[in-house]
Short mmCIF file of C-alpha atoms in Angstrom, two decimals:
data_model
loop_
_atom_site.label_atom_id
_atom_site.label_comp_id
_atom_site.label_asym_id
_atom_site.label_seq_id
_atom_site.Cartn_x
_atom_site.Cartn_y
_atom_site.Cartn_z
CA UNK A 37 56.71 -25.26 -0.81
CA UNK A 38 54.74 -23.47 1.90
CA UNK A 39 51.37 -22.52 0.40
CA UNK A 40 50.02 -20.87 3.59
CA UNK A 41 52.14 -18.20 5.32
CA UNK A 42 52.67 -18.68 9.08
CA UNK A 43 50.42 -15.82 10.29
CA UNK A 44 47.50 -17.39 8.40
CA UNK A 45 48.39 -20.93 9.48
CA UNK A 46 48.59 -19.80 13.13
CA UNK A 47 45.07 -18.45 12.93
CA UNK A 48 43.78 -21.61 11.21
CA UNK A 49 45.37 -23.67 14.02
CA UNK A 50 43.86 -21.45 16.73
CA UNK A 51 40.38 -21.67 15.20
CA UNK A 52 40.74 -25.46 14.85
CA UNK A 53 41.08 -25.74 18.65
CA UNK A 54 37.49 -24.53 19.07
CA UNK A 55 34.72 -27.13 19.37
CA UNK A 56 32.88 -27.96 16.14
CA UNK A 57 35.42 -26.12 13.96
CA UNK A 58 37.38 -28.46 11.72
CA UNK A 59 40.36 -27.58 9.50
CA UNK A 60 38.17 -26.62 6.51
CA UNK A 61 35.96 -24.22 8.49
CA UNK A 62 39.06 -22.81 10.20
CA UNK A 63 40.64 -22.06 6.79
CA UNK A 64 37.46 -20.46 5.55
CA UNK A 65 37.28 -18.21 8.63
CA UNK A 66 40.96 -17.22 8.40
CA UNK A 67 40.75 -16.35 4.70
CA UNK A 68 37.51 -14.46 5.27
CA UNK A 69 39.25 -12.33 7.89
CA UNK A 70 42.18 -11.77 5.49
CA UNK A 71 39.80 -10.23 2.96
CA UNK A 72 37.67 -8.36 5.52
CA UNK A 73 38.68 -5.03 7.12
CA UNK A 74 41.27 -5.49 9.87
CA UNK A 75 38.77 -4.05 12.41
CA UNK A 76 36.87 -7.35 12.29
CA UNK A 77 39.92 -9.35 13.44
CA UNK A 78 40.88 -6.79 16.07
CA UNK A 79 37.33 -6.63 17.48
CA UNK A 80 37.37 -10.39 17.95
CA UNK A 81 40.89 -10.31 19.44
CA UNK A 82 39.86 -7.63 21.93
CA UNK A 83 36.73 -9.53 22.96
CA UNK A 84 38.83 -12.66 23.53
CA UNK A 85 41.33 -10.79 25.68
CA UNK A 86 38.54 -9.24 27.76
CA UNK A 87 36.68 -12.51 28.28
CA UNK A 88 38.42 -13.98 31.31
CA UNK A 89 39.65 -10.71 32.81
CA UNK A 90 36.16 -9.19 32.56
CA UNK A 91 34.20 -12.02 34.13
CA UNK A 92 34.05 -14.04 37.33
CA UNK A 93 31.65 -16.47 38.98
CA UNK A 94 28.80 -15.37 41.25
CA UNK A 95 29.74 -16.42 44.79
CA UNK A 96 26.17 -17.54 45.44
CA UNK A 97 24.96 -19.38 42.31
CA UNK A 98 28.25 -19.74 40.33
CA UNK A 99 26.73 -18.25 37.18
CA UNK A 100 29.01 -15.98 35.11
CA UNK A 101 29.02 -12.37 36.28
CA UNK A 102 31.09 -9.23 35.73
CA UNK A 103 34.56 -9.21 37.31
CA UNK A 104 34.42 -7.40 40.64
CA UNK A 105 30.79 -8.29 41.32
CA UNK A 106 30.45 -10.87 44.12
CA UNK A 107 26.83 -11.60 43.36
CA UNK A 108 25.21 -11.79 39.90
CA UNK A 109 22.23 -9.68 38.82
CA UNK A 110 19.77 -12.55 39.26
CA UNK A 111 20.91 -13.40 42.80
CA UNK A 112 20.89 -9.70 43.72
CA UNK A 113 17.42 -9.03 42.28
CA UNK A 114 14.55 -8.47 44.69
CA UNK A 115 12.11 -9.27 41.85
CA UNK A 116 13.15 -12.93 41.80
CA UNK A 117 11.64 -15.39 44.26
CA UNK A 118 13.99 -16.87 46.89
CA UNK A 119 11.69 -19.87 47.27
CA UNK A 120 12.70 -21.70 44.10
CA UNK A 121 16.18 -22.69 42.93
CA UNK A 122 16.67 -24.10 39.46
CA UNK A 123 19.79 -26.29 39.33
CA UNK A 124 21.62 -26.40 35.97
CA UNK A 125 24.90 -27.83 34.72
CA UNK A 126 26.38 -24.82 32.90
CA UNK A 127 25.96 -21.03 32.67
CA UNK A 128 24.67 -21.50 29.12
CA UNK A 129 21.69 -23.40 30.57
CA UNK A 130 20.75 -20.34 32.65
CA UNK A 131 20.56 -18.30 29.46
CA UNK A 132 18.37 -20.92 27.77
CA UNK A 133 15.93 -20.92 30.70
CA UNK A 134 15.96 -17.11 31.01
CA UNK A 135 15.06 -16.94 27.32
CA UNK A 136 11.77 -18.74 28.04
CA UNK A 137 10.74 -15.74 30.16
CA UNK A 138 8.61 -17.89 32.48
CA UNK A 139 10.99 -18.64 35.36
CA UNK A 140 11.01 -16.12 38.22
CA UNK A 141 13.15 -17.91 40.82
CA UNK A 142 16.90 -18.15 41.41
CA UNK A 143 19.52 -20.48 39.93
CA UNK A 144 22.38 -22.69 40.99
CA UNK A 145 25.04 -23.64 38.43
CA UNK A 146 26.78 -26.95 39.24
CA UNK A 147 29.69 -26.18 36.87
CA UNK A 148 29.58 -29.74 35.61
CA UNK A 149 27.84 -33.03 36.18
CA UNK A 150 28.61 -36.19 38.16
CA UNK A 151 30.61 -38.59 36.00
CA UNK A 152 32.37 -41.50 37.73
CA UNK A 153 34.03 -42.47 34.42
CA UNK A 154 35.74 -39.08 34.20
CA UNK A 155 36.41 -39.08 37.95
CA UNK A 156 34.00 -36.23 38.67
CA UNK A 157 32.32 -36.73 42.06
CA UNK A 158 30.23 -34.43 44.28
CA UNK A 159 33.39 -32.64 45.48
CA UNK A 160 34.40 -31.62 41.96
CA UNK A 161 31.18 -29.72 41.19
CA UNK A 162 29.18 -27.14 43.17
CA UNK A 163 26.87 -29.56 45.03
CA UNK A 164 27.96 -28.78 48.61
CA UNK A 165 27.58 -25.00 48.12
CA UNK A 166 24.00 -25.78 46.95
CA UNK A 167 23.25 -27.84 50.08
CA UNK A 168 24.71 -24.97 52.15
CA UNK A 169 22.40 -22.50 50.40
CA UNK A 170 19.38 -24.69 51.14
CA UNK A 171 20.12 -24.42 54.86
CA UNK A 172 20.33 -20.63 54.76
CA UNK A 173 17.75 -19.55 52.16
CA UNK A 174 13.94 -19.95 52.43
CA UNK A 175 13.82 -22.46 49.57
CA UNK A 176 10.60 -24.44 49.11
CA UNK A 177 11.35 -26.15 45.78
CA UNK A 178 14.46 -27.22 43.88
CA UNK A 179 13.87 -27.70 40.15
CA UNK A 180 16.55 -29.96 38.72
CA UNK A 181 17.34 -28.95 35.13
CA UNK A 182 20.35 -31.15 34.39
CA UNK A 183 20.60 -32.49 30.84
CA UNK A 184 18.46 -35.53 29.91
CA UNK A 185 21.62 -37.66 29.65
CA UNK A 186 22.97 -40.55 31.73
CA UNK A 187 25.21 -38.20 33.76
CA UNK A 188 22.44 -35.60 34.10
CA UNK A 189 20.03 -38.26 35.39
CA UNK A 190 22.60 -39.62 37.86
CA UNK A 191 23.25 -36.11 39.17
CA UNK A 192 19.52 -35.47 39.51
CA UNK A 193 19.08 -38.69 41.51
CA UNK A 194 21.99 -37.83 43.80
CA UNK A 195 20.60 -34.34 44.42
CA UNK A 196 17.13 -35.71 45.13
CA UNK A 197 18.54 -38.08 47.76
CA UNK A 198 20.41 -35.24 49.46
CA UNK A 199 17.66 -32.60 49.26
CA UNK A 200 14.42 -34.47 50.00
CA UNK A 201 15.47 -35.27 53.63
CA UNK A 202 15.69 -31.49 54.18
CA UNK A 203 11.91 -31.27 53.66
CA UNK A 204 12.28 -29.39 50.37
CA UNK A 205 10.26 -30.35 47.28
CA UNK A 206 12.43 -31.66 44.43
CA UNK A 207 11.12 -31.59 40.86
CA UNK A 208 12.70 -31.97 37.45
CA UNK A 209 11.98 -30.75 33.93
CA UNK A 210 9.29 -32.74 32.10
CA UNK A 211 10.34 -35.40 29.60
CA UNK A 212 8.37 -36.01 26.45
CA UNK A 213 8.10 -35.08 22.81
CA UNK A 214 9.83 -31.84 21.83
CA UNK A 215 7.50 -29.15 20.47
CA UNK A 216 7.46 -29.34 16.67
CA UNK A 217 8.82 -32.88 16.85
CA UNK A 218 7.45 -35.75 14.85
CA UNK A 219 6.29 -38.95 16.57
CA UNK A 220 7.45 -40.92 13.54
CA UNK A 221 11.02 -39.75 14.08
CA UNK A 222 11.05 -39.68 17.90
CA UNK A 223 13.58 -42.10 19.38
CA UNK A 224 12.36 -45.07 21.39
CA UNK A 225 13.43 -43.66 24.78
CA UNK A 226 11.70 -40.34 24.25
CA UNK A 227 8.52 -42.07 23.14
CA UNK A 228 8.60 -44.44 26.14
CA UNK A 229 8.91 -41.46 28.47
CA UNK A 230 6.18 -39.56 26.64
CA UNK A 231 3.84 -42.52 27.15
CA UNK A 232 4.81 -43.17 30.77
CA UNK A 233 4.43 -39.51 31.76
CA UNK A 234 1.37 -38.81 29.58
CA UNK A 235 -0.53 -35.75 30.77
CA UNK A 236 -4.25 -35.71 31.51
CA UNK A 237 -6.14 -33.26 29.30
CA UNK A 238 -8.70 -31.25 31.19
CA UNK B 151 17.69 -8.63 33.83
CA UNK B 152 20.96 -9.12 31.96
CA UNK B 153 21.63 -12.85 31.79
CA UNK B 154 24.90 -12.53 29.83
CA UNK B 155 27.63 -10.20 31.15
CA UNK B 156 29.05 -7.71 28.62
CA UNK B 157 32.49 -9.36 28.18
CA UNK B 158 30.77 -12.60 27.15
CA UNK B 159 28.19 -10.83 24.97
CA UNK B 160 30.97 -8.88 23.21
CA UNK B 161 32.65 -12.14 22.27
CA UNK B 162 29.37 -13.69 21.11
CA UNK B 163 28.78 -10.62 18.92
CA UNK B 164 32.31 -10.75 17.48
CA UNK B 165 32.00 -14.46 16.64
CA UNK B 166 28.58 -13.82 15.05
CA UNK B 167 30.20 -11.51 12.51
CA UNK B 168 32.12 -14.46 11.04
CA UNK B 169 30.62 -16.28 8.04
CA UNK B 170 28.63 -19.41 8.87
CA UNK B 171 28.58 -18.69 12.62
CA UNK B 172 25.09 -17.92 13.89
CA UNK B 173 24.13 -16.70 17.38
CA UNK B 174 23.85 -20.24 18.80
CA UNK B 175 27.28 -21.37 17.60
CA UNK B 176 28.74 -18.04 18.76
CA UNK B 177 27.33 -18.61 22.28
CA UNK B 178 28.64 -22.15 22.36
CA UNK B 179 32.13 -20.98 21.37
CA UNK B 180 32.14 -18.13 23.91
CA UNK B 181 31.02 -20.36 26.78
CA UNK B 182 33.49 -23.03 25.74
CA UNK B 183 36.32 -20.46 25.99
CA UNK B 184 34.99 -19.35 29.39
CA UNK B 185 35.44 -22.88 30.71
CA UNK B 186 38.71 -23.56 28.90
CA UNK B 187 42.14 -22.31 30.05
CA UNK B 188 42.69 -18.62 29.27
CA UNK B 189 45.65 -19.56 27.04
CA UNK B 190 43.18 -20.80 24.41
CA UNK B 191 41.51 -17.37 24.11
CA UNK B 192 44.82 -15.53 24.18
CA UNK B 193 46.34 -17.78 21.51
CA UNK B 194 43.42 -17.01 19.21
CA UNK B 195 43.58 -13.28 20.03
CA UNK B 196 47.29 -13.17 19.23
CA UNK B 197 46.81 -15.01 15.92
CA UNK B 198 44.07 -12.53 14.96
CA UNK B 199 46.26 -9.55 15.75
CA UNK B 200 49.15 -10.98 13.74
CA UNK B 201 47.02 -11.84 10.72
CA UNK B 202 46.99 -8.58 8.78
CA UNK B 203 50.26 -7.18 10.10
CA UNK B 204 52.07 -10.43 9.29
CA UNK B 205 50.84 -10.86 5.73
CA UNK B 206 50.77 -8.99 2.44
CA UNK B 207 50.01 -9.79 -1.20
CA UNK B 208 52.63 -11.08 -3.62
CA UNK B 209 53.33 -8.26 -6.08
CA UNK B 210 53.42 -10.74 -8.95
CA UNK B 211 50.53 -13.19 -8.44
CA UNK B 212 48.58 -11.48 -5.58
CA UNK B 213 48.56 -14.61 -3.45
CA UNK B 214 48.99 -14.13 0.30
CA UNK B 215 52.61 -13.97 1.41
CA UNK B 216 54.59 -12.95 4.50
CA UNK B 217 54.72 -9.23 5.22
CA UNK B 218 57.95 -7.77 3.86
CA UNK B 219 58.23 -10.31 1.05
CA UNK B 220 57.52 -8.74 -2.35
CA UNK B 221 57.23 -12.09 -4.10
CA UNK B 222 55.65 -15.26 -2.71
CA UNK B 223 57.45 -18.61 -2.38
CA UNK B 224 55.76 -20.05 -5.47
CA UNK B 225 56.61 -17.08 -7.73
CA UNK B 226 60.18 -17.08 -6.40
CA UNK B 227 60.68 -20.82 -6.88
CA UNK B 228 62.93 -22.00 -9.69
CA UNK B 229 61.30 -25.44 -9.49
CA UNK B 230 58.01 -24.13 -10.84
CA UNK B 231 57.48 -23.73 -14.56
CA UNK B 232 57.09 -20.17 -15.89
CA UNK B 233 55.23 -21.49 -18.91
CA UNK B 234 51.89 -22.12 -17.22
CA UNK B 235 49.80 -19.73 -15.13
CA UNK B 236 46.76 -21.01 -13.26
CA UNK B 237 44.24 -18.19 -12.72
CA UNK B 238 42.09 -18.48 -9.56
CA UNK B 239 39.61 -16.23 -7.77
CA UNK B 240 40.95 -16.36 -4.20
CA UNK B 241 44.10 -17.33 -2.25
CA UNK B 242 42.15 -20.26 -0.78
CA UNK B 243 41.86 -21.70 -4.30
CA UNK B 244 45.68 -21.78 -4.58
CA UNK B 245 45.82 -23.92 -1.47
CA UNK B 246 43.20 -26.31 -2.84
CA UNK B 247 45.15 -26.75 -6.07
CA UNK B 248 48.50 -27.06 -4.26
CA UNK B 249 46.95 -29.81 -2.16
CA UNK B 250 46.43 -31.93 -5.30
CA UNK B 251 50.24 -32.03 -5.70
CA UNK B 252 50.00 -32.26 -9.48
CA UNK B 253 50.38 -28.64 -10.59
CA UNK B 254 53.93 -27.42 -11.19
CA UNK B 255 53.33 -24.01 -12.78
CA UNK B 256 52.70 -20.53 -11.36
CA UNK B 257 49.48 -18.85 -10.22
CA UNK B 258 47.61 -15.59 -10.60
CA UNK B 259 44.99 -14.65 -8.01
CA UNK B 260 42.27 -12.37 -9.38
CA UNK B 261 41.15 -11.33 -5.88
CA UNK B 262 37.53 -11.61 -6.95
CA UNK B 263 35.40 -12.32 -9.97
CA UNK B 264 33.58 -10.21 -12.58
CA UNK B 265 30.09 -9.41 -11.34
CA UNK B 266 28.17 -6.65 -13.13
CA UNK B 267 25.35 -6.93 -10.57
CA UNK B 268 27.75 -6.05 -7.74
CA UNK B 269 29.49 -3.47 -9.92
CA UNK B 270 32.74 -5.46 -10.15
CA UNK B 271 34.34 -4.93 -13.56
CA UNK B 272 37.81 -5.81 -14.94
CA UNK B 273 39.31 -2.75 -13.17
CA UNK B 274 38.21 -3.95 -9.73
CA UNK B 275 40.05 -7.27 -9.88
CA UNK B 276 43.61 -8.20 -10.89
CA UNK B 277 42.96 -8.82 -14.60
CA UNK B 278 45.20 -6.09 -16.04
CA UNK B 279 48.21 -7.15 -13.93
CA UNK B 280 47.67 -10.66 -15.41
CA UNK B 281 47.66 -9.33 -18.99
CA UNK B 282 50.81 -7.36 -18.13
CA UNK B 283 52.48 -10.55 -16.84
CA UNK B 284 51.61 -12.38 -20.06
CA UNK B 285 53.57 -9.78 -22.04
CA UNK B 286 56.66 -10.16 -19.88
CA UNK B 287 56.75 -13.84 -18.89
CA UNK B 288 57.32 -16.81 -21.26
CA UNK B 289 53.78 -18.13 -20.72
CA UNK B 290 52.51 -20.80 -23.11
CA UNK B 291 49.26 -21.75 -21.39
CA UNK B 292 46.80 -20.05 -19.05
CA UNK B 293 44.63 -22.50 -17.09
CA UNK B 294 41.50 -20.74 -15.92
CA UNK B 295 40.36 -22.16 -12.58
CA UNK B 296 37.55 -19.77 -11.66
CA UNK B 297 34.58 -21.31 -9.85
CA UNK B 298 31.98 -23.19 -11.92
CA UNK B 299 29.44 -20.42 -11.24
CA UNK B 300 27.80 -17.80 -13.45
CA UNK B 301 30.36 -15.15 -12.42
CA UNK B 302 33.25 -17.62 -12.72
CA UNK B 303 32.13 -18.58 -16.23
CA UNK B 304 31.73 -14.94 -17.29
CA UNK B 305 35.21 -14.15 -15.98
CA UNK B 306 36.66 -17.16 -17.82
CA UNK B 307 35.04 -16.03 -21.07
CA UNK B 308 36.34 -12.48 -20.65
CA UNK B 309 39.86 -13.75 -19.98
CA UNK B 310 39.75 -16.09 -22.97
CA UNK B 311 38.79 -13.18 -25.27
CA UNK B 312 41.68 -11.09 -23.94
CA UNK B 313 44.34 -13.82 -23.84
CA UNK B 314 43.76 -15.88 -27.00
CA UNK B 315 44.72 -12.95 -29.33
CA UNK B 316 48.14 -12.94 -27.61
CA UNK B 317 48.81 -16.38 -29.10
CA UNK B 318 48.67 -18.10 -25.71
CA UNK B 319 46.72 -21.32 -25.17
CA UNK B 320 43.74 -20.88 -22.82
CA UNK B 321 42.26 -23.90 -21.03
CA UNK B 322 39.91 -24.37 -18.12
CA UNK B 323 39.30 -27.02 -15.49
CA UNK B 324 37.22 -29.98 -16.70
CA UNK B 325 33.52 -30.11 -15.88
CA UNK B 326 31.82 -33.37 -15.11
CA UNK B 327 30.81 -35.70 -12.32
CA UNK B 328 32.71 -35.19 -9.05
CA UNK B 329 34.74 -38.23 -7.95
CA UNK B 330 32.68 -40.29 -5.52
CA UNK B 331 29.52 -38.60 -6.79
CA UNK B 332 26.37 -40.46 -7.65
CA UNK B 333 24.75 -40.08 -11.09
CA UNK B 334 21.35 -40.47 -9.50
CA UNK B 335 21.91 -37.35 -7.37
CA UNK B 336 23.89 -35.28 -9.89
CA UNK B 337 22.11 -32.06 -10.84
CA UNK B 338 20.85 -31.60 -14.39
CA UNK B 339 23.54 -29.08 -15.40
CA UNK B 340 26.40 -31.23 -14.18
CA UNK B 341 25.01 -34.25 -16.00
CA UNK B 342 24.50 -32.26 -19.22
CA UNK B 343 28.14 -31.13 -19.05
CA UNK B 344 29.34 -34.62 -18.25
CA UNK B 345 27.56 -35.91 -21.37
CA UNK B 346 28.66 -33.07 -23.64
CA UNK B 347 32.31 -33.32 -22.58
CA UNK B 348 32.43 -37.11 -22.34
CA UNK B 349 35.96 -38.45 -22.53
CA UNK B 350 37.09 -41.15 -24.95
CA UNK B 351 38.36 -44.25 -23.16
CA UNK B 352 41.53 -45.61 -24.71
#
């Protein structure tokens, strides 16, 4: 007895392949779309089909840009300083930093992070294109904004060792307590860092 | 400065229209698909396009069935008893009950629930087709499996008043403590029901 017809099961399976969507959520989404106007499904289908064909990577910073554009808006902008490059792991990190509204420099997206366990070395991510940029652009500071994880820290260290000899300042995002966080619930590592890098009040 | 290109933003917007998916999850899904092979996006797009065109409603019980099939597998099956109809709100509820593996009768999907506040009366859901079925099929018992909510209870009461005069037994799913639940954390209503409908051990 087949309780779920194939077209519905296919959609449940396709949703289940997405990160963070388990079989129950996938069913709920599929049955929601069954009840909703067909336009909702078709809008999502169209957006999915246009995703890869409509986008490419900026040839300078490797952020996502429109297909057919060599250089992204941020790289092309004359309002953004050429003297600072913020190095991130993923395009999503650019969006998070842009949302703060306080950063006025350029970016470089590594498209990953060093991870010897997964066999990802400097050749597999966009580290050499970054070093190439540093030779050609008037960069005074590289802000490393990799994730505060083991791989992110290892990547930051590697970058520091390659960039500092070029006479360029290397900095990284501050570690400490998250805003709105609670000392009582902060993990041991975060609290150790917050103590070690305590900031003078003046 | 547009940090997210339109093709990506379109997909984020489309995902955000789904229930339980907020802007952050939608971004995460879109950027995951950007990194993943294009086949993943296209598989999902195809499933979405085939959803409505590939399905229809069973003309007997209103459960989801394959397009072109008047009657669903369960209604058509000779292995399922005609003497019991289980009345549910949504097709998803059929799947939940089928998953138990213990129900061998037929179903009737109301496609909603009575809700005077939202202006949904007996005409807006599949109540009259159910009453029609009861005249024509050899039904001995109707099991009402609407949700244990205010609207579900009101719908159950309405159905009972319409069905009992036909000389057909009306029952509803048991209320009580969920299996694996903890008395300490059970809400007051559930505990009241569990006491009132306590079951004799023999």
